[in-house]
Short mmCIF file of C-alpha atoms in Angstrom, two decimals:
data_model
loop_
_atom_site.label_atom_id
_atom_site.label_comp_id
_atom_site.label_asym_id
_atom_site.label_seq_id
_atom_site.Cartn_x
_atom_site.Cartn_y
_atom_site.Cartn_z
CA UNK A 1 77.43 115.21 149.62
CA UNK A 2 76.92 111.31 149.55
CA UNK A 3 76.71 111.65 145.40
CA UNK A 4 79.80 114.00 144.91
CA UNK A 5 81.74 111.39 147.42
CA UNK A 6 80.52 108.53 145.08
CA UNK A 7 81.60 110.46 142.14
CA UNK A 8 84.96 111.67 143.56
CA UNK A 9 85.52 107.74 143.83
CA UNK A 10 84.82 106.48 140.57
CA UNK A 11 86.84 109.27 139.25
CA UNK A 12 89.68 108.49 141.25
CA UNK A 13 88.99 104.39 140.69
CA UNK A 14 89.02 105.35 136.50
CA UNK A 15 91.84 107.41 136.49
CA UNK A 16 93.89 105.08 138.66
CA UNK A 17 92.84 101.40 137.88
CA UNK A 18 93.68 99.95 133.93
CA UNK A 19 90.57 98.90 131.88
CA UNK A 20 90.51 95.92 130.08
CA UNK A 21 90.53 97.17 126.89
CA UNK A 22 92.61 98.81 124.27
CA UNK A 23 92.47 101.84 122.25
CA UNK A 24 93.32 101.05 118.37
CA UNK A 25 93.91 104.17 116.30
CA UNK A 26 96.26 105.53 113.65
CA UNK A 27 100.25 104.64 113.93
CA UNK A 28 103.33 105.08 112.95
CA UNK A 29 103.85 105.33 108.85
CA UNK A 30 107.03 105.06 107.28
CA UNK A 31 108.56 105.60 103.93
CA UNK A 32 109.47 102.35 101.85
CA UNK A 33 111.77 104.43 99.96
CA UNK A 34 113.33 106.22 102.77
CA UNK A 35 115.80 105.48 105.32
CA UNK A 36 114.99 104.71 109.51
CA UNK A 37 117.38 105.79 111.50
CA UNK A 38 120.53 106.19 108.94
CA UNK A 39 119.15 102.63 107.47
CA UNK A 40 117.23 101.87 103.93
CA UNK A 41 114.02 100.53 104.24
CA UNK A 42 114.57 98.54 101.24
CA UNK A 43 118.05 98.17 99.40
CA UNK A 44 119.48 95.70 96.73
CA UNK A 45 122.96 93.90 96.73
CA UNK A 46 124.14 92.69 93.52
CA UNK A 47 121.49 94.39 91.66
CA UNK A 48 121.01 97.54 89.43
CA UNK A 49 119.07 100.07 91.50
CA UNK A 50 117.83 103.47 89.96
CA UNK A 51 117.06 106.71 92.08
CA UNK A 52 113.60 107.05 93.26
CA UNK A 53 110.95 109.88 94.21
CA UNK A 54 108.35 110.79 96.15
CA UNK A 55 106.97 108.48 98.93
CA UNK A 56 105.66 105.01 99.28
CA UNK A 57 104.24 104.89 102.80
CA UNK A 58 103.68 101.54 104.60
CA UNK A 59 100.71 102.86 107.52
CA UNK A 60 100.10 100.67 110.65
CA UNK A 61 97.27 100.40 113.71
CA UNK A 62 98.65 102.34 116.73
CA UNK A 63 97.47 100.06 119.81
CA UNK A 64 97.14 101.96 122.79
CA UNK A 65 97.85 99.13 125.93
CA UNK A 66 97.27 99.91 129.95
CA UNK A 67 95.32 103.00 130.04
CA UNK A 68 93.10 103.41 132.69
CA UNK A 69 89.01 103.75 132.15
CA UNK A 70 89.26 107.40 131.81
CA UNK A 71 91.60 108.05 129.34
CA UNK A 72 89.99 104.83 127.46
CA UNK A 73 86.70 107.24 127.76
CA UNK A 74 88.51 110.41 126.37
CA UNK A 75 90.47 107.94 123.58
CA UNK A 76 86.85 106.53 122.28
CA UNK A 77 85.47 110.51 122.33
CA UNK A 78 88.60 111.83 120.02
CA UNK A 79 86.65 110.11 117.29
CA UNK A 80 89.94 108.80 116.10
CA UNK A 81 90.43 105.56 118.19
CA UNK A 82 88.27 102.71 118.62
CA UNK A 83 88.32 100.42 121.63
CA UNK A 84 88.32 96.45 121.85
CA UNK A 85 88.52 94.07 124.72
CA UNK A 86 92.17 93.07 125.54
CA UNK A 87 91.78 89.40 125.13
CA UNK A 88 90.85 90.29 121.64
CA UNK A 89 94.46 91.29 120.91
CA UNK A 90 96.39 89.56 124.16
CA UNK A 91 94.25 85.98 124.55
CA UNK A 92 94.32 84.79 127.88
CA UNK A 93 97.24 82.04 128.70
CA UNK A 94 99.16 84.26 126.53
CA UNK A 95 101.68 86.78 127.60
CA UNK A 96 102.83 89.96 126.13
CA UNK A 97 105.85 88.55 124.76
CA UNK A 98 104.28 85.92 123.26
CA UNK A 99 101.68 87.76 121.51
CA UNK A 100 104.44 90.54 120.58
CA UNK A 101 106.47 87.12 119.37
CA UNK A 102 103.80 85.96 116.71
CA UNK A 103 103.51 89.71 115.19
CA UNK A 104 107.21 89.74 114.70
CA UNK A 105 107.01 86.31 112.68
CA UNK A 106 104.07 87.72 110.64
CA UNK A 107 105.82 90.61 109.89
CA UNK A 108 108.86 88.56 108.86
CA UNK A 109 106.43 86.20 106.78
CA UNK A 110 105.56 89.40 104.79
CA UNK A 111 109.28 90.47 104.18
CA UNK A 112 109.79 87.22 102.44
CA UNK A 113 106.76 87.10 100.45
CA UNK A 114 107.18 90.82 99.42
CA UNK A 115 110.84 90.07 98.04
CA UNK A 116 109.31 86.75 96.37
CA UNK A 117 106.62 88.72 94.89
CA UNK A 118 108.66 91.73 93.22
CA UNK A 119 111.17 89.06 91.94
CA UNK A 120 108.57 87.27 90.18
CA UNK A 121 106.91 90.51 89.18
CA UNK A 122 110.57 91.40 87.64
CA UNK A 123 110.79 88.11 86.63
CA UNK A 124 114.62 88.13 87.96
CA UNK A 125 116.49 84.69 88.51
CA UNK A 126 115.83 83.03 92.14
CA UNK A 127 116.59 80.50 94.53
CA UNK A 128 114.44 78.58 96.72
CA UNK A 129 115.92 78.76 100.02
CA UNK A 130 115.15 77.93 104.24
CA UNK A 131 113.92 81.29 104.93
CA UNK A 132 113.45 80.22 108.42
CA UNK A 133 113.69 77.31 110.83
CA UNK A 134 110.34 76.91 113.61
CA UNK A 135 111.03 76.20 117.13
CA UNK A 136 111.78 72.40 117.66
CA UNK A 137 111.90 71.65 114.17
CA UNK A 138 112.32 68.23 112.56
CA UNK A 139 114.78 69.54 109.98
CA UNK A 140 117.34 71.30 112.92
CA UNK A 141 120.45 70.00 112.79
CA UNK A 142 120.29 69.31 109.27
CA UNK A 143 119.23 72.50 107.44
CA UNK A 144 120.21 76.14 108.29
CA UNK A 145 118.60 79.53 107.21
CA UNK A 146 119.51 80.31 103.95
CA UNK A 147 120.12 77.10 102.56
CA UNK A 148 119.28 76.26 98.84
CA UNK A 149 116.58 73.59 98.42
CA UNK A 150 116.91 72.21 94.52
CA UNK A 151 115.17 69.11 94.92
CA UNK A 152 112.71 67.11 96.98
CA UNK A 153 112.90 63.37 96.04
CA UNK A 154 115.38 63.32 93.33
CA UNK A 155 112.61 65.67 91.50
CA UNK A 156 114.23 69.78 90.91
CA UNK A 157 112.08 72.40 92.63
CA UNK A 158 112.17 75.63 90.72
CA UNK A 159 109.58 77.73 92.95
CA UNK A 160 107.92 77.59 96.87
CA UNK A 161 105.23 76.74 95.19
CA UNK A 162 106.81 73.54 93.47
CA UNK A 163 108.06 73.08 96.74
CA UNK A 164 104.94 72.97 98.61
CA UNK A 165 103.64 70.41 95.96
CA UNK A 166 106.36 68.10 96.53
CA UNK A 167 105.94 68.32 100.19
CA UNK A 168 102.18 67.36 99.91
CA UNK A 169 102.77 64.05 98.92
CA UNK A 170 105.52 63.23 102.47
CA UNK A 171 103.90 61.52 104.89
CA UNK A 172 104.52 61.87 108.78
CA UNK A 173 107.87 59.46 109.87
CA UNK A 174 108.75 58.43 106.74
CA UNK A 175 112.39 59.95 105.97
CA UNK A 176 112.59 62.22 103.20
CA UNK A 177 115.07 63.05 100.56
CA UNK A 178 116.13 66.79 99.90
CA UNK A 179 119.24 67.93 97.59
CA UNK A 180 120.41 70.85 99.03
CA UNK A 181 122.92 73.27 98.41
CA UNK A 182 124.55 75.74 101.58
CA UNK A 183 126.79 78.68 101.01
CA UNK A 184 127.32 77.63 97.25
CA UNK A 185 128.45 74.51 97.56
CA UNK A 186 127.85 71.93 95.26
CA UNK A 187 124.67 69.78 96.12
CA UNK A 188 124.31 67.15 98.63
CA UNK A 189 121.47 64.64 99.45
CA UNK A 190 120.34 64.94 103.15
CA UNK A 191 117.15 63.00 105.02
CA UNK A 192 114.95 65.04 107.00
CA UNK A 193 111.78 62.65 108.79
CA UNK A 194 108.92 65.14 108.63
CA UNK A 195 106.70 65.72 112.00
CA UNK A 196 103.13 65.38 111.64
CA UNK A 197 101.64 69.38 111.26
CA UNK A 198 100.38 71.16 114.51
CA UNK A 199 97.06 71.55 112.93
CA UNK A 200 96.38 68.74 110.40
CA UNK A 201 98.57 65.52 111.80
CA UNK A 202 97.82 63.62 108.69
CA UNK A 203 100.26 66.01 106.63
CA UNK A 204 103.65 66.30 106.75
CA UNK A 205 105.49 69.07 108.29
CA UNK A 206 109.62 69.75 108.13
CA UNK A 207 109.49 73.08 110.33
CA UNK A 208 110.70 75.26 108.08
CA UNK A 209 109.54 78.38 106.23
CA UNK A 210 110.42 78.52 102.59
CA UNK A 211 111.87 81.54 100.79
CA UNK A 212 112.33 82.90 97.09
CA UNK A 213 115.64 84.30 97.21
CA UNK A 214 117.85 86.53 94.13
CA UNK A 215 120.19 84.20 92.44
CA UNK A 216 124.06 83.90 93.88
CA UNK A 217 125.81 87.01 94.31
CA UNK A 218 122.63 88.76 94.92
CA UNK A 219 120.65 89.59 98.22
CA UNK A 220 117.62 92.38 98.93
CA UNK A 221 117.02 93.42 102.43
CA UNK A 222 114.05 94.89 104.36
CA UNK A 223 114.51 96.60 107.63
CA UNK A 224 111.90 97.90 109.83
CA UNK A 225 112.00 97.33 113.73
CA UNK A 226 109.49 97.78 116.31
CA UNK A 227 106.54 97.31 113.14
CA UNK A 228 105.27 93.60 113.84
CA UNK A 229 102.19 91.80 111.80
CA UNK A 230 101.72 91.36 107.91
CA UNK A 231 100.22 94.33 106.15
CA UNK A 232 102.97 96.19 104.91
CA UNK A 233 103.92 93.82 102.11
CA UNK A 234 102.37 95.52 99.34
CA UNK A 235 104.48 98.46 100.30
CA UNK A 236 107.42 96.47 100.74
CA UNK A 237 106.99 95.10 97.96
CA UNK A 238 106.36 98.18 95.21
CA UNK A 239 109.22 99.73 97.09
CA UNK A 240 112.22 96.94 95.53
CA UNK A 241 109.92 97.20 92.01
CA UNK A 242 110.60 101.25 92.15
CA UNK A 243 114.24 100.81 92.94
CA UNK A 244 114.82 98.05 90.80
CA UNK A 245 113.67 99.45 87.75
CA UNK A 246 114.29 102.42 85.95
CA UNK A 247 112.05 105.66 86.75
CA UNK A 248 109.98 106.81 89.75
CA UNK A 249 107.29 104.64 90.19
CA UNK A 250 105.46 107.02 92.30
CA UNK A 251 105.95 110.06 89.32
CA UNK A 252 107.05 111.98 92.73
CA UNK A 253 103.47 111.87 94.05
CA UNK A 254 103.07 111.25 98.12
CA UNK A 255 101.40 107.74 98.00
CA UNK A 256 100.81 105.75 101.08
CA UNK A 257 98.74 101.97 101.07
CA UNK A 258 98.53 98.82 102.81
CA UNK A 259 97.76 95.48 101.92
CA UNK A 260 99.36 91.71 102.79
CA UNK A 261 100.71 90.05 99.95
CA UNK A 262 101.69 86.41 99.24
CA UNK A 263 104.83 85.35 96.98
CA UNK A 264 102.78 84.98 94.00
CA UNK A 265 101.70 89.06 94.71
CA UNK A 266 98.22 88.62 95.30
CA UNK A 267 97.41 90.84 97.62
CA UNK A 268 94.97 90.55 101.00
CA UNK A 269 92.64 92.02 103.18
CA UNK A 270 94.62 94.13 106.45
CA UNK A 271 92.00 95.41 109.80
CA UNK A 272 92.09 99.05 110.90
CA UNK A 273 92.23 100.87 107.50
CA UNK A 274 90.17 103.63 108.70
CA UNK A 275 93.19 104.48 111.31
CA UNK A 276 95.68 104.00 108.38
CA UNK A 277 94.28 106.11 106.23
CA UNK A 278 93.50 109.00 108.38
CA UNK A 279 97.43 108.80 109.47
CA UNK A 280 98.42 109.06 105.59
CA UNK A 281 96.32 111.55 104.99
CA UNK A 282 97.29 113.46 108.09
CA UNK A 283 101.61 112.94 106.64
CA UNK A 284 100.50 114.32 103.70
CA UNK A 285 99.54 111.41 101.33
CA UNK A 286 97.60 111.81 98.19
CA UNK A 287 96.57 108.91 97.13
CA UNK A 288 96.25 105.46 99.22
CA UNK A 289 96.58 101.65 98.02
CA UNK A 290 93.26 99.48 99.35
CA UNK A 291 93.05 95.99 99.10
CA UNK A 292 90.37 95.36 96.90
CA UNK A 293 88.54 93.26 100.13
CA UNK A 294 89.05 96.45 102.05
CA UNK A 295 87.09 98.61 99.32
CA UNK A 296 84.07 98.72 100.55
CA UNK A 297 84.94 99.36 103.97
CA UNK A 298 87.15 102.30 102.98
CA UNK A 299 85.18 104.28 100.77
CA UNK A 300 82.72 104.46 103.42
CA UNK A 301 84.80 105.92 106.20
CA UNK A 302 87.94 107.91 103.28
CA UNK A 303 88.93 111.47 104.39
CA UNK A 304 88.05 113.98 102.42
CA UNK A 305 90.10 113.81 99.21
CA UNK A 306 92.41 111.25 99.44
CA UNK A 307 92.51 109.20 96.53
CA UNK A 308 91.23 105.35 96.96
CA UNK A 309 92.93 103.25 94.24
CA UNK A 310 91.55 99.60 94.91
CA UNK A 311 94.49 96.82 94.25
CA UNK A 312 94.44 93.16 94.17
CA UNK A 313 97.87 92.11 93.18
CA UNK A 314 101.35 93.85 92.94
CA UNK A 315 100.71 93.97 89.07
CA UNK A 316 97.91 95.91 89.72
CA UNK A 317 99.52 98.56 91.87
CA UNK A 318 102.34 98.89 89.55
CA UNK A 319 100.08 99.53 86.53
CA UNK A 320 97.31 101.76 89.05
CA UNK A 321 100.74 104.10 89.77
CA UNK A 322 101.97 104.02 86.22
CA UNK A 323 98.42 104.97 85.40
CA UNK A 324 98.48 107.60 87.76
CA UNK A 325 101.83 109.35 86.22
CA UNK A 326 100.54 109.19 82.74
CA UNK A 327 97.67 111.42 83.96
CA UNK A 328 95.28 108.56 83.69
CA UNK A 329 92.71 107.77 86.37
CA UNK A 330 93.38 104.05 88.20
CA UNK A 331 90.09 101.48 89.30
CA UNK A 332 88.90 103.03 92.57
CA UNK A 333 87.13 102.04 95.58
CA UNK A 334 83.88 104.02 94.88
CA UNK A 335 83.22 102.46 91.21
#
């Protein structure tokens, strides 16, 4: 009697009382081609666009927050979800909405980088431009989101990467020079005195995030809510290359992927691929897009035939799918 008591307890205490941890397993995957809710994923302004097929699926980690020790128990048994402390995702000091704050500027770090990446892929005419401003910035007040920066110095910047360079040699609280251009007007000079950077105070740091932008008259737009963190820029990105060129880039086939990517398109290593593949294959997918860091780690743990095509920069994923609908066979994981 005294045992099934005990046991009654703890089974009432674990399905009552939250466990501090959280079950990670597949999420939500959408279509980079498709629309959300009436809405395009992707669209262009200003630009051709050509019809498109099949699917290019962006996948994401499902996180599974507040569940009590039981269900965390039956979660980690499924064989489909993985568990992790909660500080490991939501670090003490650090609320919810903080934490849910950071994804959202990762994910909108990735949106700029994948619209930098398939314009210089396309090698279409941009703009560098204030893709966004940080909190308590040294440049508020004098630059706004979307403004045009052509010059740092009295020297022209043609790329963020120019930019950057030109940046490197400020120096904290000594004014600097930018020619800048807002809502096509012509160019002014304006002085911004840099901040010393959060986590090097010997560099200088203007608060703002730069962004390679279509020339005038054009604009491309990603849209995507409730999806935080960086790993759907590949996607993103092959998505705008498929509409902004002629012919499915997909050849019709189901093809779902992952991968971060930077504005130059090389693309990164993501966490949770096993979860992300196992929800593509489960849509329907065919073939799936690995980082090449992630190779390893996905051939070991693929569903049975799905298709591993190993990718380490937007190039590469547009020649692996062109590959692909000329009936050729595309680098994979397992080689």
């Amino acid at each position: 009697m005294t045992a099934l008591l005990v046991l009654l307890g703890l089974t009432v205490v674990g399905s009552v009382l939250p466990a501090p941890v959280v079950a990670l397993g597949p999420g939500p995957t959408f279509d980079t081609l498709g629309d959300v809710d009436g809405t395009p994923v992707v669209s262009a302004q200003g630009l051709p666009t050509y019809p498109t097929e099949g699917h290019l699926n962006m996948t994401t980690v499902g996180v599974t927050d507040g569940i009590t020790t039981i269900r965390a128990l039956g979660l980690w048994a499924s064989g489909t979800h993985r568990l992790a402390p909660r500080s490991s995702l939501y670090p003490p000091g650090r609320s919810t909405d903080e934490v849910t704050a950071e994804n959202q500027q990762e994910f909108d770090g990735s949106i700029a980088n994948a619209e930098a990446a398939a314009l210089n892929h396309l090698g279409l005419p941009t703009r560098v431009t204030v893709g966004a401003l940080t909190d308590d910035s040294p440049s508020a007040g004098v630059l706004e989101v979307g403004d045009e920066i052509r010059g740092v110095g009295g020297a022209p910047v043609a790329s963020v990467q120019a930019l950057l360079d030109a940046l490197g040699t400020a120096r904290p609280g000594e004014p600097l020079e930018l020619t800048v251009s807002r809502d096509g007007a012509a160019p002014r000079e304006v002085t911004v005195t840099p901040a010393p950077h959060p986590e090097a105070p010997e560099r200088a740091f203007l608060g703002i995030t730069p962004a390679t932008t279509p020339a005038d008259g054009q604009r491309l737009s990603i849209t995507l809510g409730d999806v935080g963190g960086p790993s759907a820029g590949l996607m993103f990105s092959l998505a705008l290359v498929d509409k902004l060129t002629p012919g499915p880039l997909t050849g019709g086939r189901f093809v779902a992927g992952t991968g971060t990517i930077n504005a130059e398109g090389v693309v990164g290593p993501i966490s949770g691929i096993r979860f992300k593949m196992i929800k593509a294959q489960e849509v329907g997918a065919e073939t799936f897009l690995v980082p090449a860091a992630n190779c390893a780690e996905a051939a070991a743990d693929a569903p049975d035939g799905l298709q591993l095509v190993r990718v380490g920069t937007l190039d590469e994923a547009v020649a692996a799918l062109e590959t692909l609908d000329a009936g050729g066979t595309p680098a994979s994981c397992t080689e």
